[in-house]
Amino acid sequence: MPILQLTPPTLDGADELLRFETDNRAYFEARINARPAAYYSPDGVRAAIALAAREAAEDKGYQFLVRTGAGELVGRVNLAGVKRTHFHMADLGYRIAESAGGKGYASEAVRLVLAKAFGELGLMRLEANARVGNEGSIKVLLRNGFREFGRSTQSFLLGGVWHDRLHFERRAP
């Protein structure tokens, strides 16, 4: 299992994060919807980092950079849309650099964020979605104890094509 650490994005690391996003832009956009073009600039990334810090301070969402033991930025994992009242839940998302694929980083990053979510953040349930056919993402979720609870048809538009999505959940131990 790879040794990884999760760190929140900071303004000090904005240039590195911009390089990561720019280097992997085509790879990510072939799998998930594109970020706005303005994001791919120093000001765009700094604004996104500031928003992530505000959301964490307000308990609305948490973003983490995924780093190897040597400190290399290889991915991102986030808990979005935190709902406390009545639910204590969030939506899980993650992305791993193209060059880092197939090394177990996604599975380990999700394992680490689950520990944070169900530990210090006190969440009781996480949900995640995967496009039908995204076998890598589905395997990451299943390896981390998520179970499929539904399917939505033609619910995700990517590259002008509608795709079905599978819905997964994981409850706190």
JSON list of C-alpha atoms in Angstrom, two decimals:
[
{"chain": "A", "resi": 1, "resn": "MET", "atom": "CA", "xyz": [0.00, 0.00, 0.00]},
{"chain": "A", "resi": 2, "resn": "PRO", "atom": "CA", "xyz": [1.45, 3.40, -0.93]},
{"chain": "A", "resi": 3, "resn": "ILE", "atom": "CA", "xyz": [2.32, 5.86, 1.81]},
{"chain": "A", "resi": 4, "resn": "LEU", "atom": "CA", "xyz": [0.29, 8.99, 1.22]},
{"chain": "A", "resi": 5, "resn": "GLN", "atom": "CA", "xyz": [-0.65, 12.09, 3.13]},
{"chain": "A", "resi": 6, "resn": "LEU", "atom": "CA", "xyz": [-3.62, 14.41, 2.73]},
{"chain": "A", "resi": 7, "resn": "THR", "atom": "CA", "xyz": [-3.06, 18.13, 3.09]},
{"chain": "A", "resi": 8, "resn": "PRO", "atom": "CA", "xyz": [-5.49, 21.00, 2.52]},
{"chain": "A", "resi": 9, "resn": "PRO", "atom": "CA", "xyz": [-4.60, 23.26, -0.40]},
{"chain": "A", "resi": 10, "resn": "THR", "atom": "CA", "xyz": [-2.87, 26.49, 0.61]},
{"chain": "A", "resi": 11, "resn": "LEU", "atom": "CA", "xyz": [-2.07, 29.71, -1.20]},
{"chain": "A", "resi": 12, "resn": "ASP", "atom": "CA", "xyz": [1.63, 28.90, -0.79]},
{"chain": "A", "resi": 13, "resn": "GLY", "atom": "CA", "xyz": [1.10, 25.88, -3.04]},
{"chain": "A", "resi": 14, "resn": "ALA", "atom": "CA", "xyz": [-1.02, 27.62, -5.69]},
{"chain": "A", "resi": 15, "resn": "ASP", "atom": "CA", "xyz": [1.63, 27.44, -8.42]},
{"chain": "A", "resi": 16, "resn": "GLU", "atom": "CA", "xyz": [2.17, 23.72, -7.85]},
{"chain": "A", "resi": 17, "resn": "LEU", "atom": "CA", "xyz": [-1.59, 23.08, -7.87]},
{"chain": "A", "resi": 18, "resn": "LEU", "atom": "CA", "xyz": [-1.99, 25.06, -11.10]},
{"chain": "A", "resi": 19, "resn": "ARG", "atom": "CA", "xyz": [0.75, 22.93, -12.73]},
{"chain": "A", "resi": 20, "resn": "PHE", "atom": "CA", "xyz": [-0.94, 19.74, -11.50]},
{"chain": "A", "resi": 21, "resn": "GLU", "atom": "CA", "xyz": [-4.33, 20.81, -12.88]},
{"chain": "A", "resi": 22, "resn": "THR", "atom": "CA", "xyz": [-2.90, 22.09, -16.16]},
{"chain": "A", "resi": 23, "resn": "ASP", "atom": "CA", "xyz": [-0.73, 19.00, -16.71]},
{"chain": "A", "resi": 24, "resn": "ASN", "atom": "CA", "xyz": [-3.74, 16.72, -16.16]},
{"chain": "A", "resi": 25, "resn": "ARG", "atom": "CA", "xyz": [-6.46, 18.88, -17.68]},
{"chain": "A", "resi": 26, "resn": "ALA", "atom": "CA", "xyz": [-7.07, 16.82, -20.83]},
{"chain": "A", "resi": 27, "resn": "TYR", "atom": "CA", "xyz": [-6.95, 13.56, -18.87]},
{"chain": "A", "resi": 28, "resn": "PHE", "atom": "CA", "xyz": [-9.47, 14.80, -16.28]},
{"chain": "A", "resi": 29, "resn": "GLU", "atom": "CA", "xyz": [-11.77, 16.42, -18.83]},
{"chain": "A", "resi": 30, "resn": "ALA", "atom": "CA", "xyz": [-12.03, 13.14, -20.75]},
{"chain": "A", "resi": 31, "resn": "ARG", "atom": "CA", "xyz": [-13.60, 11.64, -17.60]},
{"chain": "A", "resi": 32, "resn": "ILE", "atom": "CA", "xyz": [-15.37, 14.46, -15.74]},
{"chain": "A", "resi": 33, "resn": "ASN", "atom": "CA", "xyz": [-16.86, 17.80, -16.68]},
{"chain": "A", "resi": 34, "resn": "ALA", "atom": "CA", "xyz": [-14.41, 20.59, -17.37]},
{"chain": "A", "resi": 35, "resn": "ARG", "atom": "CA", "xyz": [-13.66, 23.33, -14.91]},
{"chain": "A", "resi": 36, "resn": "PRO", "atom": "CA", "xyz": [-14.32, 26.87, -16.16]},
{"chain": "A", "resi": 37, "resn": "ALA", "atom": "CA", "xyz": [-11.45, 28.16, -18.33]},
{"chain": "A", "resi": 38, "resn": "ALA", "atom": "CA", "xyz": [-10.78, 30.94, -15.79]},
{"chain": "A", "resi": 39, "resn": "TYR", "atom": "CA", "xyz": [-9.80, 28.30, -13.22]},
{"chain": "A", "resi": 40, "resn": "TYR", "atom": "CA", "xyz": [-6.60, 27.53, -15.17]},
{"chain": "A", "resi": 41, "resn": "SER", "atom": "CA", "xyz": [-4.80, 30.71, -14.19]},
{"chain": "A", "resi": 42, "resn": "PRO", "atom": "CA", "xyz": [-2.90, 31.83, -11.09]},
{"chain": "A", "resi": 43, "resn": "ASP", "atom": "CA", "xyz": [-5.85, 33.97, -10.00]},
{"chain": "A", "resi": 44, "resn": "GLY", "atom": "CA", "xyz": [-8.35, 31.19, -10.72]},
{"chain": "A", "resi": 45, "resn": "VAL", "atom": "CA", "xyz": [-6.48, 28.63, -8.62]},
{"chain": "A", "resi": 46, "resn": "ARG", "atom": "CA", "xyz": [-5.92, 31.13, -5.81]},
{"chain": "A", "resi": 47, "resn": "ALA", "atom": "CA", "xyz": [-9.65, 31.92, -5.77]},
{"chain": "A", "resi": 48, "resn": "ALA", "atom": "CA", "xyz": [-10.46, 28.20, -5.64]},
{"chain": "A", "resi": 49, "resn": "ILE", "atom": "CA", "xyz": [-8.04, 27.69, -2.74]},
{"chain": "A", "resi": 50, "resn": "ALA", "atom": "CA", "xyz": [-9.58, 30.61, -0.86]},
{"chain": "A", "resi": 51, "resn": "LEU", "atom": "CA", "xyz": [-13.06, 29.18, -1.46]},
{"chain": "A", "resi": 52, "resn": "ALA", "atom": "CA", "xyz": [-11.92, 25.76, -0.20]},
{"chain": "A", "resi": 53, "resn": "ALA", "atom": "CA", "xyz": [-10.58, 27.36, 3.00]},
{"chain": "A", "resi": 54, "resn": "ARG", "atom": "CA", "xyz": [-13.88, 29.24, 3.54]},
{"chain": "A", "resi": 55, "resn": "GLU", "atom": "CA", "xyz": [-15.92, 26.09, 2.97]},
{"chain": "A", "resi": 56, "resn": "ALA", "atom": "CA", "xyz": [-13.80, 24.14, 5.47]},
{"chain": "A", "resi": 57, "resn": "ALA", "atom": "CA", "xyz": [-14.11, 26.94, 8.05]},
{"chain": "A", "resi": 58, "resn": "GLU", "atom": "CA", "xyz": [-17.89, 26.91, 7.55]},
{"chain": "A", "resi": 59, "resn": "ASP", "atom": "CA", "xyz": [-18.09, 23.08, 7.64]},
{"chain": "A", "resi": 60, "resn": "LYS", "atom": "CA", "xyz": [-19.51, 23.01, 4.10]},
{"chain": "A", "resi": 61, "resn": "GLY", "atom": "CA", "xyz": [-16.76, 21.02, 2.38]},
{"chain": "A", "resi": 62, "resn": "TYR", "atom": "CA", "xyz": [-13.21, 19.77, 2.71]},
{"chain": "A", "resi": 63, "resn": "GLN", "atom": "CA", "xyz": [-10.57, 19.50, 0.00]},
{"chain": "A", "resi": 64, "resn": "PHE", "atom": "CA", "xyz": [-7.28, 17.68, 0.32]},
{"chain": "A", "resi": 65, "resn": "LEU", "atom": "CA", "xyz": [-4.25, 17.32, -1.89]},
{"chain": "A", "resi": 66, "resn": "VAL", "atom": "CA", "xyz": [-2.92, 13.78, -2.15]},
{"chain": "A", "resi": 67, "resn": "ARG", "atom": "CA", "xyz": [0.85, 13.61, -1.72]},
{"chain": "A", "resi": 68, "resn": "THR", "atom": "CA", "xyz": [3.31, 10.75, -1.76]},
{"chain": "A", "resi": 69, "resn": "GLY", "atom": "CA", "xyz": [5.64, 10.22, 1.19]},
{"chain": "A", "resi": 70, "resn": "ALA", "atom": "CA", "xyz": [8.21, 12.22, -0.80]},
{"chain": "A", "resi": 71, "resn": "GLY", "atom": "CA", "xyz": [5.75, 15.14, -1.08]},
{"chain": "A", "resi": 72, "resn": "GLU", "atom": "CA", "xyz": [4.85, 14.73, -4.76]},
{"chain": "A", "resi": 73, "resn": "LEU", "atom": "CA", "xyz": [1.34, 15.97, -5.59]},
{"chain": "A", "resi": 74, "resn": "VAL", "atom": "CA", "xyz": [-0.46, 13.03, -7.24]},
{"chain": "A", "resi": 75, "resn": "GLY", "atom": "CA", "xyz": [-4.14, 13.77, -6.70]},
{"chain": "A", "resi": 76, "resn": "ARG", "atom": "CA", "xyz": [-7.02, 15.42, -4.95]},
{"chain": "A", "resi": 77, "resn": "VAL", "atom": "CA", "xyz": [-9.82, 14.11, -2.77]},
{"chain": "A", "resi": 78, "resn": "ASN", "atom": "CA", "xyz": [-12.74, 16.09, -1.45]},
{"chain": "A", "resi": 79, "resn": "LEU", "atom": "CA", "xyz": [-15.82, 15.94, 0.72]},
{"chain": "A", "resi": 80, "resn": "ALA", "atom": "CA", "xyz": [-18.39, 18.29, -0.78]},
{"chain": "A", "resi": 81, "resn": "GLY", "atom": "CA", "xyz": [-21.87, 19.41, 0.16]},
{"chain": "A", "resi": 82, "resn": "VAL", "atom": "CA", "xyz": [-21.58, 18.63, 3.86]},
{"chain": "A", "resi": 83, "resn": "LYS", "atom": "CA", "xyz": [-25.05, 18.32, 5.41]},
{"chain": "A", "resi": 84, "resn": "ARG", "atom": "CA", "xyz": [-25.07, 18.28, 9.19]},
{"chain": "A", "resi": 85, "resn": "THR", "atom": "CA", "xyz": [-28.65, 18.68, 10.38]},
{"chain": "A", "resi": 86, "resn": "HIS", "atom": "CA", "xyz": [-30.41, 15.31, 10.24]},
{"chain": "A", "resi": 87, "resn": "PHE", "atom": "CA", "xyz": [-27.82, 13.75, 7.89]},
{"chain": "A", "resi": 88, "resn": "HIS", "atom": "CA", "xyz": [-24.15, 14.24, 8.90]},
{"chain": "A", "resi": 89, "resn": "MET", "atom": "CA", "xyz": [-23.10, 13.33, 5.37]},
{"chain": "A", "resi": 90, "resn": "ALA", "atom": "CA", "xyz": [-21.06, 14.54, 2.40]},
{"chain": "A", "resi": 91, "resn": "ASP", "atom": "CA", "xyz": [-20.31, 13.64, -1.20]},
{"chain": "A", "resi": 92, "resn": "LEU", "atom": "CA", "xyz": [-16.94, 12.08, -1.96]},
{"chain": "A", "resi": 93, "resn": "GLY", "atom": "CA", "xyz": [-14.91, 12.97, -5.03]},
{"chain": "A", "resi": 94, "resn": "TYR", "atom": "CA", "xyz": [-11.34, 12.26, -6.12]},
{"chain": "A", "resi": 95, "resn": "ARG", "atom": "CA", "xyz": [-8.95, 12.57, -9.04]},
{"chain": "A", "resi": 96, "resn": "ILE", "atom": "CA", "xyz": [-5.50, 11.11, -9.51]},
{"chain": "A", "resi": 97, "resn": "ALA", "atom": "CA", "xyz": [-2.90, 12.33, -12.00]},
{"chain": "A", "resi": 98, "resn": "GLU", "atom": "CA", "xyz": [-2.63, 10.36, -15.21]},
{"chain": "A", "resi": 99, "resn": "SER", "atom": "CA", "xyz": [1.02, 9.53, -14.46]},
{"chain": "A", "resi": 100, "resn": "ALA", "atom": "CA", "xyz": [0.05, 8.19, -11.02]},
{"chain": "A", "resi": 101, "resn": "GLY", "atom": "CA", "xyz": [-2.75, 5.89, -12.16]},
{"chain": "A", "resi": 102, "resn": "GLY", "atom": "CA", "xyz": [-2.71, 2.19, -11.35]},
{"chain": "A", "resi": 103, "resn": "LYS", "atom": "CA", "xyz": [-0.47, 2.55, -8.29]},
{"chain": "A", "resi": 104, "resn": "GLY", "atom": "CA", "xyz": [-3.14, 2.31, -5.60]},
{"chain": "A", "resi": 105, "resn": "TYR", "atom": "CA", "xyz": [-3.12, 6.03, -4.85]},
{"chain": "A", "resi": 106, "resn": "ALA", "atom": "CA", "xyz": [-6.87, 6.51, -5.34]},
{"chain": "A", "resi": 107, "resn": "SER", "atom": "CA", "xyz": [-7.76, 3.61, -3.05]},
{"chain": "A", "resi": 108, "resn": "GLU", "atom": "CA", "xyz": [-5.38, 4.80, -0.36]},
{"chain": "A", "resi": 109, "resn": "ALA", "atom": "CA", "xyz": [-6.50, 8.44, -0.65]},
{"chain": "A", "resi": 110, "resn": "VAL", "atom": "CA", "xyz": [-10.12, 7.37, -0.22]},
{"chain": "A", "resi": 111, "resn": "ARG", "atom": "CA", "xyz": [-9.17, 5.21, 2.77]},
{"chain": "A", "resi": 112, "resn": "LEU", "atom": "CA", "xyz": [-7.43, 8.19, 4.38]},
{"chain": "A", "resi": 113, "resn": "VAL", "atom": "CA", "xyz": [-10.30, 10.59, 3.74]},
{"chain": "A", "resi": 114, "resn": "LEU", "atom": "CA", "xyz": [-12.76, 8.05, 5.15]},
{"chain": "A", "resi": 115, "resn": "ALA", "atom": "CA", "xyz": [-10.76, 8.03, 8.39]},
{"chain": "A", "resi": 116, "resn": "LYS", "atom": "CA", "xyz": [-10.94, 11.84, 8.51]},
{"chain": "A", "resi": 117, "resn": "ALA", "atom": "CA", "xyz": [-14.62, 11.94, 7.60]},
{"chain": "A", "resi": 118, "resn": "PHE", "atom": "CA", "xyz": [-15.73, 9.35, 10.14]},
{"chain": "A", "resi": 119, "resn": "GLY", "atom": "CA", "xyz": [-13.17, 10.43, 12.74]},
{"chain": "A", "resi": 120, "resn": "GLU", "atom": "CA", "xyz": [-12.36, 14.09, 13.31]},
{"chain": "A", "resi": 121, "resn": "LEU", "atom": "CA", "xyz": [-15.15, 15.42, 11.07]},
{"chain": "A", "resi": 122, "resn": "GLY", "atom": "CA", "xyz": [-17.84, 13.28, 12.71]},
{"chain": "A", "resi": 123, "resn": "LEU", "atom": "CA", "xyz": [-19.67, 12.42, 9.51]},
{"chain": "A", "resi": 124, "resn": "MET", "atom": "CA", "xyz": [-21.91, 9.35, 9.50]},
{"chain": "A", "resi": 125, "resn": "ARG", "atom": "CA", "xyz": [-22.39, 8.73, 5.77]},
{"chain": "A", "resi": 126, "resn": "LEU", "atom": "CA", "xyz": [-20.64, 9.43, 2.48]},
{"chain": "A", "resi": 127, "resn": "GLU", "atom": "CA", "xyz": [-22.06, 9.14, -1.00]},
{"chain": "A", "resi": 128, "resn": "ALA", "atom": "CA", "xyz": [-20.15, 8.84, -4.27]},
{"chain": "A", "resi": 129, "resn": "ASN", "atom": "CA", "xyz": [-21.05, 8.50, -7.93]},
{"chain": "A", "resi": 130, "resn": "ALA", "atom": "CA", "xyz": [-19.23, 6.75, -10.75]},
{"chain": "A", "resi": 131, "resn": "ARG", "atom": "CA", "xyz": [-20.03, 6.81, -14.43]},
{"chain": "A", "resi": 132, "resn": "VAL", "atom": "CA", "xyz": [-21.04, 3.40, -15.74]},
{"chain": "A", "resi": 133, "resn": "GLY", "atom": "CA", "xyz": [-17.94, 1.99, -17.40]},
{"chain": "A", "resi": 134, "resn": "ASN", "atom": "CA", "xyz": [-15.49, 3.77, -15.09]},
{"chain": "A", "resi": 135, "resn": "GLU", "atom": "CA", "xyz": [-14.24, 0.47, -13.72]},
{"chain": "A", "resi": 136, "resn": "GLY", "atom": "CA", "xyz": [-11.25, 2.00, -11.93]},
{"chain": "A", "resi": 137, "resn": "SER", "atom": "CA", "xyz": [-13.38, 4.35, -9.87]},
{"chain": "A", "resi": 138, "resn": "ILE", "atom": "CA", "xyz": [-15.94, 1.66, -9.12]},
{"chain": "A", "resi": 139, "resn": "LYS", "atom": "CA", "xyz": [-13.17, -0.64, -7.85]},
{"chain": "A", "resi": 140, "resn": "VAL", "atom": "CA", "xyz": [-11.79, 2.13, -5.61]},
{"chain": "A", "resi": 141, "resn": "LEU", "atom": "CA", "xyz": [-15.20, 2.59, -4.01]},
{"chain": "A", "resi": 142, "resn": "LEU", "atom": "CA", "xyz": [-15.86, -1.13, -3.55]},
{"chain": "A", "resi": 143, "resn": "ARG", "atom": "CA", "xyz": [-12.37, -1.68, -2.06]},
{"chain": "A", "resi": 144, "resn": "ASN", "atom": "CA", "xyz": [-13.20, 0.98, 0.50]},
{"chain": "A", "resi": 145, "resn": "GLY", "atom": "CA", "xyz": [-16.46, -0.57, 1.65]},
{"chain": "A", "resi": 146, "resn": "PHE", "atom": "CA", "xyz": [-18.92, 1.45, -0.42]},
{"chain": "A", "resi": 147, "resn": "ARG", "atom": "CA", "xyz": [-21.98, -0.34, -1.65]},
{"chain": "A", "resi": 148, "resn": "GLU", "atom": "CA", "xyz": [-24.01, 0.46, -4.72]},
{"chain": "A", "resi": 149, "resn": "PHE", "atom": "CA", "xyz": [-27.52, 1.65, -3.95]},
{"chain": "A", "resi": 150, "resn": "GLY", "atom": "CA", "xyz": [-28.81, 2.87, -7.28]},
{"chain": "A", "resi": 151, "resn": "ARG", "atom": "CA", "xyz": [-28.40, 3.88, -10.86]},
{"chain": "A", "resi": 152, "resn": "SER", "atom": "CA", "xyz": [-29.52, 7.01, -12.62]},
{"chain": "A", "resi": 153, "resn": "THR", "atom": "CA", "xyz": [-29.98, 6.84, -16.37]},
{"chain": "A", "resi": 154, "resn": "GLN", "atom": "CA", "xyz": [-28.66, 9.45, -18.76]},
{"chain": "A", "resi": 155, "resn": "SER", "atom": "CA", "xyz": [-27.84, 11.70, -15.81]},
{"chain": "A", "resi": 156, "resn": "PHE", "atom": "CA", "xyz": [-24.32, 12.84, -16.70]},
{"chain": "A", "resi": 157, "resn": "LEU", "atom": "CA", "xyz": [-23.42, 14.78, -19.86]},
{"chain": "A", "resi": 158, "resn": "LEU", "atom": "CA", "xyz": [-19.78, 14.40, -20.90]},
{"chain": "A", "resi": 159, "resn": "GLY", "atom": "CA", "xyz": [-18.44, 15.34, -24.31]},
{"chain": "A", "resi": 160, "resn": "GLY", "atom": "CA", "xyz": [-21.94, 15.69, -25.72]},
{"chain": "A", "resi": 161, "resn": "VAL", "atom": "CA", "xyz": [-22.94, 12.16, -24.66]},
{"chain": "A", "resi": 162, "resn": "TRP", "atom": "CA", "xyz": [-25.31, 11.27, -21.84]},
{"chain": "A", "resi": 163, "resn": "HIS", "atom": "CA", "xyz": [-24.07, 8.59, -19.43]},
{"chain": "A", "resi": 164, "resn": "ASP", "atom": "CA", "xyz": [-25.65, 6.56, -16.66]},
{"chain": "A", "resi": 165, "resn": "ARG", "atom": "CA", "xyz": [-24.24, 6.91, -13.15]},
{"chain": "A", "resi": 166, "resn": "LEU", "atom": "CA", "xyz": [-23.97, 4.40, -10.33]},
{"chain": "A", "resi": 167, "resn": "HIS", "atom": "CA", "xyz": [-24.60, 5.68, -6.80]},
{"chain": "A", "resi": 168, "resn": "PHE", "atom": "CA", "xyz": [-22.64, 4.39, -3.82]},
{"chain": "A", "resi": 169, "resn": "GLU", "atom": "CA", "xyz": [-22.76, 4.93, -0.06]},
{"chain": "A", "resi": 170, "resn": "ARG", "atom": "CA", "xyz": [-20.59, 4.17, 2.90]},
{"chain": "A", "resi": 171, "resn": "ARG", "atom": "CA", "xyz": [-21.67, 4.51, 6.52]},
{"chain": "A", "resi": 172, "resn": "ALA", "atom": "CA", "xyz": [-19.41, 5.17, 9.48]},
{"chain": "A", "resi": 173, "resn": "PRO", "atom": "CA", "xyz": [-18.31, 2.02, 11.30]}
]
